[in-house]
Structure formats: structure tokens, C-alpha cells
Amino acid sequence: MASPWTIGIIGGSGLYAIEGLEDAQWIAVKSPWGEPSDEVLCGRIGDVRVRFLPRHGRGHPITPSDLNARANIDVLKRTGCTDILAISAVGSLREKIEPGRFTVVEQFIDRTKGRPSSFFGSGFVAHVSMADPVCPRLSDMAASAIASAKGKISTGATYLAMEGPQFSTRAESRMYREWGADVIGMTAMPEAKLAREAELPYALVGMVTDYDCWREGEAVDVMQVVEQMQKNSKIARKMVTKFIADLPEEREPSPIDTALEDAIITAPDQHDPALIAKLDAVAGRLVKPV
């Protein structure tokens, strides 16, 4: 059955001022998974409800390793999001994906470590499929929006998620190229995994800021990244506005809306009441308090 859209935007400082956002207000949303990165900027563009969450918090005080991705996804689900469009700075591992270009990610290689990567665990075990980790419908609409905003675009990219906060060594950067990765970043994992567990279709647009360090004689520095991000932000804002404006009037169901349907394996008599309570937003349609 068709339903209204509520779009969650996860991004950075260049997106705070979303053009055409009406009734905008920052709202603090509590999560049983801890503190999210920031309050959620809630508003609407036309008939589409918009929820914006700055991934690193306003002013960028949170490192990639310290992001509470579980709380971030949880609060977006709690504010009614039906879908998530994520925007992130990335380094390029391919000559043809030059700084200034936007790339729509299709696959991930997860090299993060020590980050809680699931809402589920002992007492309520679930295994969702990540074979196709992004929503093709959202990804196609994001690509069209970038083109409409006059941005250079690549599609079908594989994103290497590294731990950070340091940038890669040259040996690592060259190895990632051999693995088939096209871009590299520090934030999309476990964000994409958690969105799938929360049954939220997810698309990721990478804003390319640099060539990483696989190129001889080149190295990444923060000033270079920030400068290119600022150049990209105008197009990114136009892309978000166009993406929302071009959404179909009604949202048709996505297979990802029921990603948990065959993923839960724990027998009902073994459910952990405390964990079930924390899953009220993420898996509320399938679980009831014990």
C-alpha cells in the first residue's frame, strides 16, 4: 500500500541550510541506544517530511570511531523516517573519480573495528541480508538529482569503510584498489548495516574530496578535504532539494521495508525482555514487550 514519504538525511555541515525547508525546528530525540550525534532538524518541503541529522554533530565534535550509529538510526526511525539519504565525504581510489565528483555507492567493504554494528544480540538474534546493501530506487533517484544539480556523477561505486581517524598508508591505499574498492571513507559502516536492520531503505552519495594516497607523491590533509567539501556543498544542497522535489507523490512499498521478516532466529520463549524493549522503534512491528 502506498504511503507518504519521510526522508531522513544524514550529512555534514554543508547541509544545515536545506533550501525550501519549512516549519524547521531542532528537536531532541531520546534513544535507548545512547546519545545520537545531535538533535534532529525536522521540517517539510512541500508534502514531504524531512529529518536531518548532522552525522558528526554541529561543529563536527565527534570522531568517526565515536559515532553512535545505533542511536542515530534509531532516532531517525523514531521520527517517522521511511527512507534515508546519506551524504559523506570520500577519498577516491580511481583516476576517473576525481575530486569534486559525486559518486553513488552500490557496495561496501567493511574494515571498521570495535564499533557496535547491530541492534540485535544474545536474547534476540537476527541476521539480515546485506548482499545488496543500498536501495536501488533511492540510489537511482539520487543519481538523477545530482545530474539535475549539474554535478559530475559516477555510479556503482564500492566504498571501503576504514576505521580512522588517521588516513591510509600508501600500502593500504594500493591494497584497497586491488580489492576493487573505488572510494574510501570512515563513516558509512555500520550506518548502512543498521539502516537495513531498522528496515529503512538507504542510499549513500559520496562527495569526492581527494585521491587518497595511492598516487605517487600525493597525501591527504584535512585542509584539502575541507576546502573541497565547501566547494561541493552548494551542489549537495541543490541535489537534496531536487531529490525531494522529484519524489513520486506517494511512496510505494520497498522490499527493504520487511527486511526483518525472515531474519529473526531466536525462539519466542528465549527472548530477552530488556533487549526487546530497546527494539521498540527498530523492530516494533515484529516484537511486543515481554
PDB file of C-alpha atoms in Angstrom:
ATOM      1  CA  MET A   1       0.000   0.000   0.000  1.00  0.00           C
ATOM      2  CA  ALA A   2       1.329   3.436  -0.948  1.00  0.00           C
ATOM      3  CA  SER A   3       2.152   5.873   1.857  1.00  0.00           C
ATOM      4  CA  PRO A   4       3.678   9.348   2.403  1.00  0.00           C
ATOM      5  CA  TRP A   5       7.456   9.902   2.312  1.00  0.00           C
ATOM      6  CA  THR A   6       9.510  10.921   5.327  1.00  0.00           C
ATOM      7  CA  ILE A   7      13.104  11.361   4.216  1.00  0.00           C
ATOM      8  CA  GLY A   8      15.971  11.120   6.688  1.00  0.00           C
ATOM      9  CA  ILE A   9      19.108  12.994   5.621  1.00  0.00           C
ATOM     10  CA  ILE A  10      22.415  12.132   7.276  1.00  0.00           C
ATOM     11  CA  GLY A  11      25.145  14.567   6.345  1.00  0.00           C
ATOM     12  CA  GLY A  12      27.570  17.259   7.349  1.00  0.00           C
ATOM     13  CA  SER A  13      27.845  20.972   7.952  1.00  0.00           C
ATOM     14  CA  GLY A  14      27.250  21.950   4.337  1.00  0.00           C
ATOM     15  CA  LEU A  15      23.676  20.709   4.511  1.00  0.00           C
ATOM     16  CA  TYR A  16      22.311  22.526   7.569  1.00  0.00           C
ATOM     17  CA  ALA A  17      20.610  25.119   5.375  1.00  0.00           C
ATOM     18  CA  ILE A  18      18.337  22.935   3.232  1.00  0.00           C
ATOM     19  CA  GLU A  19      16.652  25.197   0.687  1.00  0.00           C
ATOM     20  CA  GLY A  20      12.890  25.349   0.978  1.00  0.00           C
ATOM     21  CA  LEU A  21      12.693  23.614   4.367  1.00  0.00           C
ATOM     22  CA  GLU A  22       9.524  24.865   6.039  1.00  0.00           C
ATOM     23  CA  ASP A  23       8.473  24.681   9.711  1.00  0.00           C
ATOM     24  CA  ALA A  24      12.075  23.830  10.573  1.00  0.00           C
ATOM     25  CA  GLN A  25      12.962  23.139  14.187  1.00  0.00           C
ATOM     26  CA  TRP A  26      15.679  21.235  16.007  1.00  0.00           C
ATOM     27  CA  ILE A  27      14.158  18.525  18.206  1.00  0.00           C
ATOM     28  CA  ALA A  28      15.952  16.433  20.832  1.00  0.00           C
ATOM     29  CA  VAL A  29      15.018  12.770  20.426  1.00  0.00           C
ATOM     30  CA  LYS A  30      15.949  10.225  23.088  1.00  0.00           C
ATOM     31  CA  SER A  31      17.178   6.746  22.198  1.00  0.00           C
ATOM     32  CA  PRO A  32      17.641   3.633  24.362  1.00  0.00           C
ATOM     33  CA  TRP A  33      20.906   3.124  22.460  1.00  0.00           C
ATOM     34  CA  GLY A  34      22.541   6.212  23.951  1.00  0.00           C
ATOM     35  CA  GLU A  35      23.115   9.744  22.728  1.00  0.00           C
ATOM     36  CA  PRO A  36      22.721  10.463  18.997  1.00  0.00           C
ATOM     37  CA  SER A  37      25.119  12.837  17.288  1.00  0.00           C
ATOM     38  CA  ASP A  38      22.798  15.822  17.678  1.00  0.00           C
ATOM     39  CA  GLU A  39      19.211  16.962  17.726  1.00  0.00           C
ATOM     40  CA  VAL A  40      17.185  16.229  14.593  1.00  0.00           C
ATOM     41  CA  LEU A  41      16.260  19.130  12.298  1.00  0.00           C
ATOM     42  CA  CYS A  42      12.610  18.469  11.425  1.00  0.00           C
ATOM     43  CA  GLY A  43      10.617  20.209   8.730  1.00  0.00           C
ATOM     44  CA  ARG A  44       9.000  19.677   5.379  1.00  0.00           C
ATOM     45  CA  ILE A  45       9.450  20.504   1.737  1.00  0.00           C
ATOM     46  CA  GLY A  46       6.025  20.571   0.140  1.00  0.00           C
ATOM     47  CA  ASP A  47       4.248  17.431   1.295  1.00  0.00           C
ATOM     48  CA  VAL A  48       7.483  15.552   2.106  1.00  0.00           C
ATOM     49  CA  ARG A  49       8.541  15.435   5.730  1.00  0.00           C
ATOM     50  CA  VAL A  50      12.313  15.867   6.185  1.00  0.00           C
ATOM     51  CA  ARG A  51      14.505  14.806   9.115  1.00  0.00           C
ATOM     52  CA  PHE A  52      18.133  15.969   9.027  1.00  0.00           C
ATOM     53  CA  LEU A  53      20.794  14.625  11.381  1.00  0.00           C
ATOM     54  CA  PRO A  54      24.361  16.020  11.295  1.00  0.00           C
ATOM     55  CA  ARG A  55      26.459  12.862  11.438  1.00  0.00           C
ATOM     56  CA  HIS A  56      29.324  14.337  13.464  1.00  0.00           C
ATOM     57  CA  GLY A  57      27.180  16.856  15.345  1.00  0.00           C
ATOM     58  CA  ARG A  58      27.047  20.572  14.662  1.00  0.00           C
ATOM     59  CA  GLY A  59      30.618  21.850  14.581  1.00  0.00           C
ATOM     60  CA  HIS A  60      31.979  18.314  13.962  1.00  0.00           C
ATOM     61  CA  PRO A  61      32.936  17.390  17.572  1.00  0.00           C
ATOM     62  CA  ILE A  62      32.548  13.593  17.155  1.00  0.00           C
ATOM     63  CA  THR A  63      35.210  11.354  15.594  1.00  0.00           C
ATOM     64  CA  PRO A  64      34.210   8.579  13.158  1.00  0.00           C
ATOM     65  CA  SER A  65      35.088   5.900  15.719  1.00  0.00           C
ATOM     66  CA  ASP A  66      32.921   7.539  18.390  1.00  0.00           C
ATOM     67  CA  LEU A  67      29.786   7.988  16.309  1.00  0.00           C
ATOM     68  CA  ASN A  68      26.810   6.300  17.917  1.00  0.00           C
ATOM     69  CA  ALA A  69      25.380   4.937  14.706  1.00  0.00           C
ATOM     70  CA  ARG A  70      22.803   2.826  16.538  1.00  0.00           C
ATOM     71  CA  ALA A  71      21.334   5.873  18.273  1.00  0.00           C
ATOM     72  CA  ASN A  72      21.442   7.892  15.036  1.00  0.00           C
ATOM     73  CA  ILE A  73      19.467   5.317  13.053  1.00  0.00           C
ATOM     74  CA  ASP A  74      17.124   4.700  15.971  1.00  0.00           C
ATOM     75  CA  VAL A  75      16.157   8.376  16.354  1.00  0.00           C
ATOM     76  CA  LEU A  76      15.548   8.705  12.615  1.00  0.00           C
ATOM     77  CA  LYS A  77      13.225   5.704  12.812  1.00  0.00           C
ATOM     78  CA  ARG A  78      11.519   7.255  15.851  1.00  0.00           C
ATOM     79  CA  THR A  79      10.875  10.489  13.960  1.00  0.00           C
ATOM     80  CA  GLY A  80       8.984   8.543  11.324  1.00  0.00           C
ATOM     81  CA  CYS A  81      11.587   8.186   8.569  1.00  0.00           C
ATOM     82  CA  THR A  82      10.644   5.854   5.752  1.00  0.00           C
ATOM     83  CA  ASP A  83      13.942   6.165   3.860  1.00  0.00           C
ATOM     84  CA  ILE A  84      17.479   7.510   4.394  1.00  0.00           C
ATOM     85  CA  LEU A  85      19.675   9.509   2.036  1.00  0.00           C
ATOM     86  CA  ALA A  86      23.201   9.680   3.434  1.00  0.00           C
ATOM     87  CA  ILE A  87      25.853  12.086   2.176  1.00  0.00           C
ATOM     88  CA  SER A  88      29.505  11.713   3.082  1.00  0.00           C
ATOM     89  CA  ALA A  89      32.951  12.949   2.086  1.00  0.00           C
ATOM     90  CA  VAL A  90      35.067  10.226   0.467  1.00  0.00           C
ATOM     91  CA  GLY A  91      38.530   9.802  -0.970  1.00  0.00           C
ATOM     92  CA  SER A  92      38.943   8.399  -4.466  1.00  0.00           C
ATOM     93  CA  LEU A  93      40.817   5.210  -5.306  1.00  0.00           C
ATOM     94  CA  ARG A  94      40.297   5.615  -9.068  1.00  0.00           C
ATOM     95  CA  GLU A  95      41.750   8.132 -11.505  1.00  0.00           C
ATOM     96  CA  LYS A  96      38.394   8.659 -13.219  1.00  0.00           C
ATOM     97  CA  ILE A  97      36.650   9.546  -9.926  1.00  0.00           C
ATOM     98  CA  GLU A  98      38.280  12.918  -9.448  1.00  0.00           C
ATOM     99  CA  PRO A  99      37.887  15.403  -6.564  1.00  0.00           C
ATOM    100  CA  GLY A 100      34.694  17.401  -6.988  1.00  0.00           C
ATOM    101  CA  ARG A 101      32.779  14.464  -8.406  1.00  0.00           C
ATOM    102  CA  PHE A 102      29.788  12.834  -6.690  1.00  0.00           C
ATOM    103  CA  THR A 103      29.549   9.055  -6.582  1.00  0.00           C
ATOM    104  CA  VAL A 104      26.542   6.905  -5.761  1.00  0.00           C
ATOM    105  CA  VAL A 105      27.695   3.897  -3.749  1.00  0.00           C
ATOM    106  CA  GLU A 106      26.485   0.394  -4.573  1.00  0.00           C
ATOM    107  CA  GLN A 107      28.645  -1.919  -2.419  1.00  0.00           C
ATOM    108  CA  PHE A 108      30.728  -1.825   0.780  1.00  0.00           C
ATOM    109  CA  ILE A 109      33.847  -3.429   2.188  1.00  0.00           C
ATOM    110  CA  ASP A 110      33.786  -3.040   5.962  1.00  0.00           C
ATOM    111  CA  ARG A 111      37.213  -2.622   7.594  1.00  0.00           C
ATOM    112  CA  THR A 112      35.973  -0.890  10.751  1.00  0.00           C
ATOM    113  CA  LYS A 113      36.646  -2.454  14.135  1.00  0.00           C
ATOM    114  CA  GLY A 114      35.224  -2.100  17.629  1.00  0.00           C
ATOM    115  CA  ARG A 115      32.066  -0.284  16.529  1.00  0.00           C
ATOM    116  CA  PRO A 116      28.729  -1.779  17.653  1.00  0.00           C
ATOM    117  CA  SER A 117      27.305  -2.923  14.344  1.00  0.00           C
ATOM    118  CA  SER A 118      23.938  -4.456  15.210  1.00  0.00           C
ATOM    119  CA  PHE A 119      20.798  -3.717  17.178  1.00  0.00           C
ATOM    120  CA  PHE A 120      20.468  -7.428  17.847  1.00  0.00           C
ATOM    121  CA  GLY A 121      22.373  -9.801  20.098  1.00  0.00           C
ATOM    122  CA  SER A 122      22.097 -12.590  22.636  1.00  0.00           C
ATOM    123  CA  GLY A 123      18.453 -12.947  23.635  1.00  0.00           C
ATOM    124  CA  PHE A 124      17.176 -11.766  20.272  1.00  0.00           C
ATOM    125  CA  VAL A 125      19.326 -12.826  17.337  1.00  0.00           C
ATOM    126  CA  ALA A 126      18.688 -11.640  13.777  1.00  0.00           C
ATOM    127  CA  HIS A 127      20.680 -11.987  10.556  1.00  0.00           C
ATOM    128  CA  VAL A 128      19.651  -9.558   7.806  1.00  0.00           C
ATOM    129  CA  SER A 129      20.917  -9.910   4.255  1.00  0.00           C
ATOM    130  CA  MET A 130      23.482  -7.323   3.145  1.00  0.00           C
ATOM    131  CA  ALA A 131      24.077  -8.819  -0.304  1.00  0.00           C
ATOM    132  CA  ASP A 132      22.646  -5.671  -1.872  1.00  0.00           C
ATOM    133  CA  PRO A 133      23.278  -3.082   0.859  1.00  0.00           C
ATOM    134  CA  VAL A 134      21.688   0.004  -0.700  1.00  0.00           C
ATOM    135  CA  CYS A 135      18.240   0.743  -2.047  1.00  0.00           C
ATOM    136  CA  PRO A 136      18.327   0.799  -5.869  1.00  0.00           C
ATOM    137  CA  ARG A 137      15.257   3.030  -6.053  1.00  0.00           C
ATOM    138  CA  LEU A 138      16.772   5.708  -3.813  1.00  0.00           C
ATOM    139  CA  SER A 139      20.176   5.386  -5.493  1.00  0.00           C
ATOM    140  CA  ASP A 140      18.680   5.956  -8.947  1.00  0.00           C
ATOM    141  CA  MET A 141      16.763   8.990  -7.696  1.00  0.00           C
ATOM    142  CA  ALA A 142      19.907  10.360  -6.050  1.00  0.00           C
ATOM    143  CA  ALA A 143      21.869   9.975  -9.303  1.00  0.00           C
ATOM    144  CA  SER A 144      19.151  11.841 -11.209  1.00  0.00           C
ATOM    145  CA  ALA A 145      19.134  14.610  -8.605  1.00  0.00           C
ATOM    146  CA  ILE A 146      22.923  15.049  -8.853  1.00  0.00           C
ATOM    147  CA  ALA A 147      22.666  15.328 -12.628  1.00  0.00           C
ATOM    148  CA  SER A 148      19.876  17.897 -12.290  1.00  0.00           C
ATOM    149  CA  ALA A 149      22.076  19.900  -9.890  1.00  0.00           C
ATOM    150  CA  LYS A 150      24.818  19.951 -12.577  1.00  0.00           C
ATOM    151  CA  GLY A 151      27.130  17.754 -10.533  1.00  0.00           C
ATOM    152  CA  LYS A 152      29.634  15.345 -12.085  1.00  0.00           C
ATOM    153  CA  ILE A 153      28.499  11.841 -11.236  1.00  0.00           C
ATOM    154  CA  SER A 154      29.736   8.256 -11.051  1.00  0.00           C
ATOM    155  CA  THR A 155      27.529   5.314 -10.091  1.00  0.00           C
ATOM    156  CA  GLY A 156      28.040   1.754  -8.934  1.00  0.00           C
ATOM    157  CA  ALA A 157      30.965   2.521  -6.610  1.00  0.00           C
ATOM    158  CA  THR A 158      32.347   0.183  -3.965  1.00  0.00           C
ATOM    159  CA  TYR A 159      33.048   2.015  -0.696  1.00  0.00           C
ATOM    160  CA  LEU A 160      35.881   0.869   1.597  1.00  0.00           C
ATOM    161  CA  ALA A 161      34.966   1.744   5.189  1.00  0.00           C
ATOM    162  CA  MET A 162      38.133   2.211   7.262  1.00  0.00           C
ATOM    163  CA  GLU A 163      38.381   2.821  10.995  1.00  0.00           C
ATOM    164  CA  GLY A 164      40.342   6.064  11.093  1.00  0.00           C
ATOM    165  CA  PRO A 165      40.738   8.688  12.361  1.00  0.00           C
ATOM    166  CA  GLN A 166      44.110   8.531  10.593  1.00  0.00           C
ATOM    167  CA  PHE A 167      44.154   8.437   6.808  1.00  0.00           C
ATOM    168  CA  SER A 168      45.507   5.367   4.967  1.00  0.00           C
ATOM    169  CA  THR A 169      49.120   4.392   4.457  1.00  0.00           C
ATOM    170  CA  ARG A 170      50.199   4.151   0.822  1.00  0.00           C
ATOM    171  CA  ALA A 171      50.385   0.357   1.146  1.00  0.00           C
ATOM    172  CA  GLU A 172      46.804   0.208   2.437  1.00  0.00           C
ATOM    173  CA  SER A 173      45.514   2.558  -0.242  1.00  0.00           C
ATOM    174  CA  ARG A 174      47.096   0.477  -3.008  1.00  0.00           C
ATOM    175  CA  MET A 175      45.779  -2.740  -1.461  1.00  0.00           C
ATOM    176  CA  TYR A 176      42.232  -1.366  -1.338  1.00  0.00           C
ATOM    177  CA  ARG A 177      42.480  -0.575  -5.050  1.00  0.00           C
ATOM    178  CA  GLU A 178      43.470  -4.187  -5.724  1.00  0.00           C
ATOM    179  CA  TRP A 179      40.465  -5.343  -3.700  1.00  0.00           C
ATOM    180  CA  GLY A 180      38.187  -3.480  -6.114  1.00  0.00           C
ATOM    181  CA  ALA A 181      37.275  -0.537  -3.899  1.00  0.00           C
ATOM    182  CA  ASP A 182      36.557   2.745  -5.693  1.00  0.00           C
ATOM    183  CA  VAL A 183      36.200   5.210  -2.820  1.00  0.00           C
ATOM    184  CA  ILE A 184      37.194   5.260   0.834  1.00  0.00           C
ATOM    185  CA  GLY A 185      35.623   6.784   3.930  1.00  0.00           C
ATOM    186  CA  MET A 186      35.231   6.355   7.694  1.00  0.00           C
ATOM    187  CA  THR A 187      31.515   6.669   8.407  1.00  0.00           C
ATOM    188  CA  ALA A 188      29.215   4.553   6.198  1.00  0.00           C
ATOM    189  CA  MET A 189      29.739   1.438   8.295  1.00  0.00           C
ATOM    190  CA  PRO A 190      27.996   0.327  10.398  1.00  0.00           C
ATOM    191  CA  GLU A 191      25.500   3.021   9.411  1.00  0.00           C
ATOM    192  CA  ALA A 192      24.312   1.129   6.311  1.00  0.00           C
ATOM    193  CA  LYS A 193      24.044  -2.175   8.207  1.00  0.00           C
ATOM    194  CA  LEU A 194      21.969  -0.596  10.954  1.00  0.00           C
ATOM    195  CA  ALA A 195      19.654   1.086   8.465  1.00  0.00           C
ATOM    196  CA  ARG A 196      18.946  -2.321   6.949  1.00  0.00           C
ATOM    197  CA  GLU A 197      18.240  -3.810  10.393  1.00  0.00           C
ATOM    198  CA  ALA A 198      15.833  -0.932  11.015  1.00  0.00           C
ATOM    199  CA  GLU A 199      14.099  -1.731   7.704  1.00  0.00           C
ATOM    200  CA  LEU A 200      15.000   1.676   6.309  1.00  0.00           C
ATOM    201  CA  PRO A 201      15.948   1.847   2.616  1.00  0.00           C
ATOM    202  CA  TYR A 202      19.353   3.572   2.446  1.00  0.00           C
ATOM    203  CA  ALA A 203      21.331   5.294  -0.298  1.00  0.00           C
ATOM    204  CA  LEU A 204      24.789   6.866   0.009  1.00  0.00           C
ATOM    205  CA  VAL A 205      26.158   9.735  -2.054  1.00  0.00           C
ATOM    206  CA  GLY A 206      29.908  10.250  -1.706  1.00  0.00           C
ATOM    207  CA  MET A 207      31.359  13.727  -2.241  1.00  0.00           C
ATOM    208  CA  VAL A 208      34.886  13.110  -3.533  1.00  0.00           C
ATOM    209  CA  THR A 209      37.409  15.375  -1.793  1.00  0.00           C
ATOM    210  CA  ASP A 210      40.806  13.849  -2.681  1.00  0.00           C
ATOM    211  CA  TYR A 211      42.669  10.993  -4.371  1.00  0.00           C
ATOM    212  CA  ASP A 212      43.678   9.289  -1.100  1.00  0.00           C
ATOM    213  CA  CYS A 213      47.438   8.476  -1.165  1.00  0.00           C
ATOM    214  CA  TRP A 214      47.798   5.721  -3.765  1.00  0.00           C
ATOM    215  CA  ARG A 215      49.077   8.302  -6.230  1.00  0.00           C
ATOM    216  CA  GLU A 216      52.836   8.751  -6.071  1.00  0.00           C
ATOM    217  CA  GLY A 217      53.842  11.919  -4.241  1.00  0.00           C
ATOM    218  CA  GLU A 218      50.327  12.756  -3.033  1.00  0.00           C
ATOM    219  CA  ALA A 219      48.963  12.633   0.511  1.00  0.00           C
ATOM    220  CA  VAL A 220      45.658  13.601   2.118  1.00  0.00           C
ATOM    221  CA  ASP A 221      45.368  16.511   4.537  1.00  0.00           C
ATOM    222  CA  VAL A 222      42.400  17.953   6.373  1.00  0.00           C
ATOM    223  CA  MET A 223      42.603  21.396   4.770  1.00  0.00           C
ATOM    224  CA  GLN A 224      42.379  19.810   1.319  1.00  0.00           C
ATOM    225  CA  VAL A 225      39.347  17.773   2.383  1.00  0.00           C
ATOM    226  CA  VAL A 226      37.548  20.742   3.964  1.00  0.00           C
ATOM    227  CA  GLU A 227      38.233  23.032   1.002  1.00  0.00           C
ATOM    228  CA  GLN A 228      36.784  20.531  -1.469  1.00  0.00           C
ATOM    229  CA  MET A 229      33.808  19.827   0.794  1.00  0.00           C
ATOM    230  CA  GLN A 230      32.978  23.518   0.820  1.00  0.00           C
ATOM    231  CA  LYS A 231      33.124  23.571  -2.969  1.00  0.00           C
ATOM    232  CA  ASN A 232      30.855  20.522  -3.150  1.00  0.00           C
ATOM    233  CA  SER A 233      28.314  21.717  -0.581  1.00  0.00           C
ATOM    234  CA  LYS A 234      26.383  24.043  -2.893  1.00  0.00           C
ATOM    235  CA  ILE A 235      25.718  21.246  -5.378  1.00  0.00           C
ATOM    236  CA  ALA A 236      24.965  18.854  -2.494  1.00  0.00           C
ATOM    237  CA  ARG A 237      22.265  21.194  -1.171  1.00  0.00           C
ATOM    238  CA  LYS A 238      20.747  21.535  -4.641  1.00  0.00           C
ATOM    239  CA  MET A 239      20.873  17.752  -5.014  1.00  0.00           C
ATOM    240  CA  VAL A 240      18.965  17.199  -1.769  1.00  0.00           C
ATOM    241  CA  THR A 241      16.284  19.731  -2.735  1.00  0.00           C
ATOM    242  CA  LYS A 242      15.916  18.211  -6.197  1.00  0.00           C
ATOM    243  CA  PHE A 243      15.839  14.676  -4.789  1.00  0.00           C
ATOM    244  CA  ILE A 244      12.931  15.576  -2.521  1.00  0.00           C
ATOM    245  CA  ALA A 245      11.094  17.597  -5.168  1.00  0.00           C
ATOM    246  CA  ASP A 246      11.224  14.697  -7.646  1.00  0.00           C
ATOM    247  CA  LEU A 247       9.892  12.030  -5.295  1.00  0.00           C
ATOM    248  CA  PRO A 248       6.718  10.337  -6.538  1.00  0.00           C
ATOM    249  CA  GLU A 249       3.603  11.726  -4.921  1.00  0.00           C
ATOM    250  CA  GLU A 250       3.139   8.531  -2.940  1.00  0.00           C
ATOM    251  CA  ARG A 251       5.715   6.037  -1.695  1.00  0.00           C
ATOM    252  CA  GLU A 252       5.247   2.510  -2.988  1.00  0.00           C
ATOM    253  CA  PRO A 253       6.438  -0.247  -0.632  1.00  0.00           C
ATOM    254  CA  SER A 254      10.066  -1.413  -0.827  1.00  0.00           C
ATOM    255  CA  PRO A 255      11.282  -4.983  -0.160  1.00  0.00           C
ATOM    256  CA  ILE A 256      13.588  -3.419   2.455  1.00  0.00           C
ATOM    257  CA  ASP A 257      10.506  -2.392   4.458  1.00  0.00           C
ATOM    258  CA  THR A 258      10.276  -6.029   5.559  1.00  0.00           C
ATOM    259  CA  ALA A 259      13.992  -6.903   5.804  1.00  0.00           C
ATOM    260  CA  LEU A 260      13.489  -8.459   9.248  1.00  0.00           C
ATOM    261  CA  GLU A 261      10.667 -10.728   8.145  1.00  0.00           C
ATOM    262  CA  ASP A 262      12.839 -13.849   7.822  1.00  0.00           C
ATOM    263  CA  ALA A 263      15.875 -12.614   9.765  1.00  0.00           C
ATOM    264  CA  ILE A 264      14.907 -13.330  13.391  1.00  0.00           C
ATOM    265  CA  ILE A 265      16.049 -16.744  14.578  1.00  0.00           C
ATOM    266  CA  THR A 266      15.617 -16.734  18.388  1.00  0.00           C
ATOM    267  CA  ALA A 267      12.665 -18.731  19.680  1.00  0.00           C
ATOM    268  CA  PRO A 268       9.980 -16.590  21.347  1.00  0.00           C
ATOM    269  CA  ASP A 269      10.423 -18.280  24.721  1.00  0.00           C
ATOM    270  CA  GLN A 270      14.102 -17.255  24.683  1.00  0.00           C
ATOM    271  CA  HIS A 271      13.547 -13.540  24.014  1.00  0.00           C
ATOM    272  CA  ASP A 272      15.369 -11.121  26.316  1.00  0.00           C
ATOM    273  CA  PRO A 273      12.805  -8.610  27.680  1.00  0.00           C
ATOM    274  CA  ALA A 274      15.412  -5.850  28.120  1.00  0.00           C
ATOM    275  CA  LEU A 275      16.606  -6.125  24.523  1.00  0.00           C
ATOM    276  CA  ILE A 276      13.051  -6.376  23.215  1.00  0.00           C
ATOM    277  CA  ALA A 277      12.245  -3.106  24.994  1.00  0.00           C
ATOM    278  CA  LYS A 278      15.149  -1.326  23.285  1.00  0.00           C
ATOM    279  CA  LEU A 279      13.944  -2.550  19.881  1.00  0.00           C
ATOM    280  CA  ASP A 280      10.566  -0.815  20.137  1.00  0.00           C
ATOM    281  CA  ALA A 281      11.319   1.538  17.238  1.00  0.00           C
ATOM    282  CA  VAL A 282      13.674  -0.584  15.137  1.00  0.00           C
ATOM    283  CA  ALA A 283      11.614  -3.785  15.181  1.00  0.00           C
ATOM    284  CA  GLY A 284       8.381  -2.693  16.826  1.00  0.00           C
ATOM    285  CA  ARG A 285       6.171  -4.119  14.121  1.00  0.00           C
ATOM    286  CA  LEU A 286       7.508  -7.629  14.861  1.00  0.00           C
ATOM    287  CA  VAL A 287       8.058  -7.655  18.613  1.00  0.00           C
ATOM    288  CA  LYS A 288       5.938  -6.915  21.622  1.00  0.00           C
ATOM    289  CA  PRO A 289       7.194  -6.214  25.146  1.00  0.00           C
ATOM    290  CA  VAL A 290       7.673  -9.405  27.132  1.00  0.00           C
TER     291      VAL A 290
END
